[in-house]
XYZ file of C-alpha atoms in Angstrom:
96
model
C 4.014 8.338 -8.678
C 3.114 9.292 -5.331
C 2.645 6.500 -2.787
C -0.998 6.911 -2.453
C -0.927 6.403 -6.187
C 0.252 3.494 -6.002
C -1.960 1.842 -3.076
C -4.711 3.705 -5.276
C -3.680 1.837 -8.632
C -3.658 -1.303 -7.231
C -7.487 -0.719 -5.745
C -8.177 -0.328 -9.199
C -6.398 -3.429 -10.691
C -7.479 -5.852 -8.034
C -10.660 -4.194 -6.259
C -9.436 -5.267 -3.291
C -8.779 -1.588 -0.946
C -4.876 -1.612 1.111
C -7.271 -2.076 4.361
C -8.172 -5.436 2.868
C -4.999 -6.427 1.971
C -3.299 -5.514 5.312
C -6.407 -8.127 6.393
C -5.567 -10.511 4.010
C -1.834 -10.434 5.122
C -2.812 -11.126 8.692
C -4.775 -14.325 7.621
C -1.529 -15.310 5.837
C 0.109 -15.046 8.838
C 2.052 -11.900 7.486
C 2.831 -8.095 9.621
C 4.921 -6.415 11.441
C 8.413 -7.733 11.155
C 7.919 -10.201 8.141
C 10.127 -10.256 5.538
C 9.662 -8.484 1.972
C 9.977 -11.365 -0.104
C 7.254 -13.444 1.101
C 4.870 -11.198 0.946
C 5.975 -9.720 -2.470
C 5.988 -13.395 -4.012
C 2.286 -13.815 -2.432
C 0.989 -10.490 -3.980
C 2.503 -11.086 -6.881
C 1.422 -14.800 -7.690
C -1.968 -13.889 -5.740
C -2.896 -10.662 -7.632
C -0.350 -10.107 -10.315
C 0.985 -7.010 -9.222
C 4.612 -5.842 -9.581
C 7.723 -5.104 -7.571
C 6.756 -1.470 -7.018
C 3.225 -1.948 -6.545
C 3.750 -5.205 -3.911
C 6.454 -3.119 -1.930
C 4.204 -0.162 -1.507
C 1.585 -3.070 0.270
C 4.626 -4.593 1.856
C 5.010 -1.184 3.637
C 1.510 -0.921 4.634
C 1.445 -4.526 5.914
C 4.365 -4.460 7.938
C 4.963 -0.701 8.647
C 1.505 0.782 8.729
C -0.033 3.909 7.152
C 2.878 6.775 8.309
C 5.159 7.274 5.734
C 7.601 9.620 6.045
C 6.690 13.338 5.429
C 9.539 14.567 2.847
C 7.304 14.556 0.142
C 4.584 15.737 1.720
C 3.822 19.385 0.451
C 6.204 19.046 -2.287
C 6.183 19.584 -6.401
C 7.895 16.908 -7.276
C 6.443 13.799 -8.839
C 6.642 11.627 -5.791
C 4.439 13.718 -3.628
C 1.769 12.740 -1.185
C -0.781 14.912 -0.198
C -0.545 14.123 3.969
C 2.174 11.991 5.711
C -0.240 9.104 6.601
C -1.882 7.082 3.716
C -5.845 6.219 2.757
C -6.363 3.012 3.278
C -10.128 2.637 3.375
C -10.171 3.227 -0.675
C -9.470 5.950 -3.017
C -13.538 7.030 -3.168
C -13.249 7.770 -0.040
C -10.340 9.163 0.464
C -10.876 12.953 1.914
C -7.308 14.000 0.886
C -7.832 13.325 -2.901
């Protein structure tokens, strides 16, 4: 699964688009710098979602959208279609 797949699955299973929950992380007093594991245990008691799914937001949240670009381009199942991820939802995303 690609990495936008992920931040594009769990749009779907909480409604809530990454832009929202980087948002949401602020209010909770979470960014650049924080720790995984309190943000993982809020996403995951907050919204259900699992280890894979929370650590692609924990990225977002304390990294920002620029991933790095060695999948970018490729075949392989982990692929992402440009280096820096949609986070304004997966309708909109112009890459897709």
């Amino acid at each position: 699964m690609s990495f936008q797949a992920y931040l594009d699955t769990i749009e779907q299973k909480t409604g809530l688009t990454p832009r929202r929950f980087v948002e949401l992380a602020t209010e909770h007093g979470f960014g650049e710098g924080t720790k995984a594991t309190p943000i993982v245990a809020w996403l995951k008691a907050d919204y259900g979602l699992g280890q894979g799914h929370a650590m692609a937001l924990v990225h977002v949240i304390t990294k920002g959208p620029q991933i790095s670009a060695k999948h970018v381009g490729t075949d392989g199942v982990h692929r992402d279609a440009a280096d820096t991820l949609w986070l304004d939802g997966a309708a909109t995303n112009p890459n897709a």
